[in-house]
XYZ file of C-alpha atoms in Angstrom:
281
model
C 0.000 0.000 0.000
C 1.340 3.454 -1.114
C 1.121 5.726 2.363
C 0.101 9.673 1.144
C 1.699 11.788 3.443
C -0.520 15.226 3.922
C 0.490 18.103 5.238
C -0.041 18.608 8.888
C -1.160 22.125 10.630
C 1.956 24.379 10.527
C 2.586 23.189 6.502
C -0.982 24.246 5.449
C -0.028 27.572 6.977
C 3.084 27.727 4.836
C 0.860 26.671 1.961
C -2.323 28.710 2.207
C -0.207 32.171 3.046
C 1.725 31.194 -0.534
C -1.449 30.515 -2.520
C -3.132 33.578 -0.967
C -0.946 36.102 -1.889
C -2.346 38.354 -4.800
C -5.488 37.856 -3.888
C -7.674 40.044 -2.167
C -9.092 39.034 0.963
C -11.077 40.784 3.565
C -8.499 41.907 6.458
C -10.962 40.400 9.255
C -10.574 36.660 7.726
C -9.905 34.119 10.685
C -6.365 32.206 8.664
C -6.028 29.965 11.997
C -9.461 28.358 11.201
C -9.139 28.254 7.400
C -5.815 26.422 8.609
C -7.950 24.052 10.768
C -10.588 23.542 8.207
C -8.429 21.787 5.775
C -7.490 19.109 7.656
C -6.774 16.061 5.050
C -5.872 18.575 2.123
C -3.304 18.014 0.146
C -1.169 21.011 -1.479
C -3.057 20.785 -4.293
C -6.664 20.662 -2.664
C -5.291 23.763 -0.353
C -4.318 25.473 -4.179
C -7.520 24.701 -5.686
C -9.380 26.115 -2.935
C -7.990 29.251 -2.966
C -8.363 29.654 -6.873
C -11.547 28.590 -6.750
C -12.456 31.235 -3.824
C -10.710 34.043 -6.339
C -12.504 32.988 -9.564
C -15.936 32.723 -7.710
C -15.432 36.152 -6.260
C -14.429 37.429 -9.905
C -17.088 35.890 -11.648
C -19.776 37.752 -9.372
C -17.856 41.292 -9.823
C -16.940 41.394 -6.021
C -13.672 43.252 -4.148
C -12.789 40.641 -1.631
C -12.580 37.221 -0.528
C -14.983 36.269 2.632
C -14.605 33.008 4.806
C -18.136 32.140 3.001
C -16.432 31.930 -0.342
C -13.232 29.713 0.828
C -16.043 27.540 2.554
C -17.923 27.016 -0.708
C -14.517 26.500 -2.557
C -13.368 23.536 -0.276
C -16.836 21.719 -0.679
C -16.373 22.148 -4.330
C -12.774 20.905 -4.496
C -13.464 18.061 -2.009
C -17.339 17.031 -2.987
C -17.793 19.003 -6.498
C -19.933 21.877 -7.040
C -23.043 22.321 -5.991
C -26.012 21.173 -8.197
C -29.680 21.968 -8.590
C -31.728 18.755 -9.019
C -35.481 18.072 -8.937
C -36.755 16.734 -6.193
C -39.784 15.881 -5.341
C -41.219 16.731 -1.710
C -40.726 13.062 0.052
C -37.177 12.479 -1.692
C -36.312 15.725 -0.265
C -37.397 14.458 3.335
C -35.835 11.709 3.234
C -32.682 13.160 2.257
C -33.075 15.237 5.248
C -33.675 12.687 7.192
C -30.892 10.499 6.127
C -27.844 13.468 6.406
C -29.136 14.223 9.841
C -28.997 10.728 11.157
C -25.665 10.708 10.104
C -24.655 13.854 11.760
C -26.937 13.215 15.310
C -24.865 9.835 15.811
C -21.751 11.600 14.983
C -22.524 14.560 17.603
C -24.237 11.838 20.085
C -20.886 9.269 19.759
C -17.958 10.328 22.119
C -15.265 9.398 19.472
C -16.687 10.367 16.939
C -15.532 13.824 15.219
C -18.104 16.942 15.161
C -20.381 18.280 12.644
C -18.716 20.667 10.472
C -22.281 21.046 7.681
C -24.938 19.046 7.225
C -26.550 19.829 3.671
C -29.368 18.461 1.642
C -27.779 20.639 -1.575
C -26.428 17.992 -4.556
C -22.935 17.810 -5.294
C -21.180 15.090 -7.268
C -23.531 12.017 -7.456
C -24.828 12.504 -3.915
C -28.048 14.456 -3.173
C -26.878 15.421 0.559
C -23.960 15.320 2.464
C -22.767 15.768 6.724
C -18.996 16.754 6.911
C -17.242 15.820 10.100
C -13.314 16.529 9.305
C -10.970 15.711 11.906
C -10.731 18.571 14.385
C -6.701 17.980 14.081
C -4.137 16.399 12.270
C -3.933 12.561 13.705
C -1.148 10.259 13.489
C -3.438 7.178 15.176
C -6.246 6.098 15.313
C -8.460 4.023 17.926
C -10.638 1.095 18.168
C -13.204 3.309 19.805
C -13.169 6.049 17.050
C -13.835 3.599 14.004
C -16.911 2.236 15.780
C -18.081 5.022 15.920
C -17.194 6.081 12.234
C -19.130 2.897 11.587
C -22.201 3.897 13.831
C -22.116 7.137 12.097
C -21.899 5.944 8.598
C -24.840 3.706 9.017
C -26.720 6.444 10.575
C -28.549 7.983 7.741
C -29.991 4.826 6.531
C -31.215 3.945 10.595
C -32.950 7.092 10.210
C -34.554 6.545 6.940
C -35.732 3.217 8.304
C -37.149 4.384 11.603
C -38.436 7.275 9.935
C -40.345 6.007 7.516
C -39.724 2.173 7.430
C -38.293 2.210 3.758
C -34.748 1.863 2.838
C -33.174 3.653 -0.233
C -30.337 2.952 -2.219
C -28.392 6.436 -1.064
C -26.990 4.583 1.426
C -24.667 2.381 -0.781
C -21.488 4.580 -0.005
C -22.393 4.547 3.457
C -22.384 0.511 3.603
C -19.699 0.471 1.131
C -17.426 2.864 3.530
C -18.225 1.064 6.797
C -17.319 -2.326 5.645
C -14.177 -1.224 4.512
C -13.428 0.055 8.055
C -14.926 -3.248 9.711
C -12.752 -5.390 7.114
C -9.711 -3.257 8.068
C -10.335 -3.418 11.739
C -10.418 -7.944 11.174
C -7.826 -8.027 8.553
C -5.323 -5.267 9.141
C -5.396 -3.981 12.782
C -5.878 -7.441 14.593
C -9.298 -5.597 16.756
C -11.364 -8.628 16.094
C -11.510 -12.162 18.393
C -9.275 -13.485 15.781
C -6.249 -11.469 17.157
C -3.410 -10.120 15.523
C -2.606 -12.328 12.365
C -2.220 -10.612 9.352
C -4.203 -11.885 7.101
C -4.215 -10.667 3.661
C -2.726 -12.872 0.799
C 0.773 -11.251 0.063
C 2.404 -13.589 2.901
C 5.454 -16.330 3.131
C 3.730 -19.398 1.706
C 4.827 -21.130 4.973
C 1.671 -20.146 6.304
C 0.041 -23.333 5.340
C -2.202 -23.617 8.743
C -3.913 -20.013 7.694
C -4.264 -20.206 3.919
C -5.262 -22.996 1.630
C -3.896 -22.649 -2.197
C -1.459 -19.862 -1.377
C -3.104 -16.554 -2.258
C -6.363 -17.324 -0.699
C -7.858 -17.330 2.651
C -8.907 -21.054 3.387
C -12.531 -21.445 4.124
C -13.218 -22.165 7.274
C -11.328 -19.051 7.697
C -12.849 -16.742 5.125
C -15.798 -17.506 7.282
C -14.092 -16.450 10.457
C -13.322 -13.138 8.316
C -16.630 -12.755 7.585
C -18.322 -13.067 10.821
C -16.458 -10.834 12.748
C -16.712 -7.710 10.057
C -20.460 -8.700 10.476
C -19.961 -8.378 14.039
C -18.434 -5.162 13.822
C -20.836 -3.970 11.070
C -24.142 -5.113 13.653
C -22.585 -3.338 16.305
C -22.178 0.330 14.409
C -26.091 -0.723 13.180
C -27.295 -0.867 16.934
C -25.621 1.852 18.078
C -26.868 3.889 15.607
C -30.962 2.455 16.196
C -30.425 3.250 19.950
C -29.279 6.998 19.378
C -31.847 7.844 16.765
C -34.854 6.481 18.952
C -33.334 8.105 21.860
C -33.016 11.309 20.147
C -36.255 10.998 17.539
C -37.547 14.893 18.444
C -34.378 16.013 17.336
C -34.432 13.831 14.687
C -37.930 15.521 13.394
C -36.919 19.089 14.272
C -33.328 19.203 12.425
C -34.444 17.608 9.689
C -37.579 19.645 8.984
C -35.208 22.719 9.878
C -32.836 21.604 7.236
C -35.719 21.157 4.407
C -36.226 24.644 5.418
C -32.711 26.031 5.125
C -30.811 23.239 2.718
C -27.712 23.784 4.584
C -26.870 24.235 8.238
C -23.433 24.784 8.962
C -21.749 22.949 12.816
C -21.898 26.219 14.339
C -25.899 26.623 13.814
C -26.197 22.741 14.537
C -24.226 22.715 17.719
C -26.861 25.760 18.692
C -29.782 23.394 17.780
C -28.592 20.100 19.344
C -26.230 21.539 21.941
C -22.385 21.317 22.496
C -20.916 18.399 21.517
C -19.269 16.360 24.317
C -15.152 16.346 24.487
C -13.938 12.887 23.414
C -12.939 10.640 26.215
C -9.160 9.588 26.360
């Protein structure tokens, strides 16, 4: 696996102050969180951004670059730009619903990272979208905090389902994404009851008591493998059910305020829900 090294706090700095010079910003812009809010941008993405922030501001005939217009240029670099589809009144519910049951089990889940937007506006091929970036650059990461990523990724189809007992095919990212981390967590990072074996197929054909034909799990393994990513993958499903029936007013109240407003950034939904608990160490 190729590792992509990113650039951590102190070298987006370095990179935003080069990309932002010629361009006219307003003087009162907060740089510390525009800094902070690119956490997982590459050089590039942090280049892009700012070009996109300058030709948005040109296009529209304005003086100066807000914090508004760098916010709409990282959604566009990172999810694509924005897009006005028809919907029709219960697709747009359920949408609703579905982005803020992701983003109540990610404010609800102790290791889970906050709410940055929640937004039922298209971009790319999805018709909503909840951002929770990593509040800092992180070198590790815990068992705790990718069941929770899992809880939080099956979140928006919990809600649909509790909501209005239907199930939609939206949520095939979602599944795809949290069985990736629930494979990774079994095959890679030895979290499951099978301990810590590696056991993905580029190993010394010695390995004869793991692996069948050499390349291949055996069986009776595979279904080892199997089981506990399903184990992992039932767990995020029932954490998820219990938060969303626990917190099913909320549910109701953000979701109908978000048909209302299309977009709610975390500062708004922290207001609405109430501040987010510090993660436990």
């Amino acid at each position: 696996r190729v590792m992509v090294s990113l650039p951590d706090l102190e070298e987006r700095k370095f990179i935003i102050k080069i990309h932002a010079k010629g361009k006219p910003f307003v003087k009162d812009l907060n740089w510390e969180r525009v800094a902070r809010r690119t956490v997982g941008y590459s050089g590039a993405d942090i280049e892009n951004m700012l070009n996109e922030a300058a030709i948005a501001v040109a296009r529209e005939a304005r003086e100066e670059i807000t914090s508004e217009d760098i916010e709409e240029a990282a959604l566009k670099v990172k999810l694509g730009p924005s897009k006005k589809r028809l919907q029709d009144k219960l697709e747009k519910e359920m949408t609703a619903y579905h982005e803020m049951g992701h983003a109540i089990v990610a404010h609800v889940s102790p290791h889970a990272d906050p709410v940055h937007r929640v937004s039922i506006i298209s971009r790319g091929r999805a018709l909503g979208f909840t951002l929770t970036p990593p509040e800092k650059d992180k070198l590790q990461t815990t068992q705790s905090e990718l069941l929770d990523d899992i809880a939080v990724l099956l979140g928006g189809r919990t809600a649909e389902k509790q909501v209005y007992n239907e199930l939609t095919a939206g949520a095939s990212s979602d599944i795809q994404k949290a069985t990736k981390i629930a494979r990774a967590m079994v095959m890679d990072y030895g979290m499951s009851e099978l301990g810590p074996i590696n056991l993905h197929t580029d190993i010394d054909q010695s390995y004869d008591s793991l692996y069948g034909e050499y390349g291949k799990l055996s069986e009776r393994l595979q279904e080892k493998v199997d089981s506990e990513i399903q184990k992992f993958i039932a767990e995020g499903q029932k954490r998820a059910e219990s938060i969303l029936k626990k917190y099913a007013k909320e549910l109701k109240n953000l979701s109908e305020k978000l048909i209302e407003l299309e977009s709610i950034d975390g500062e708004e939904f922290e207001r609405l829900m109430g501040m987010k608990k510090a993660k436990k160490a």
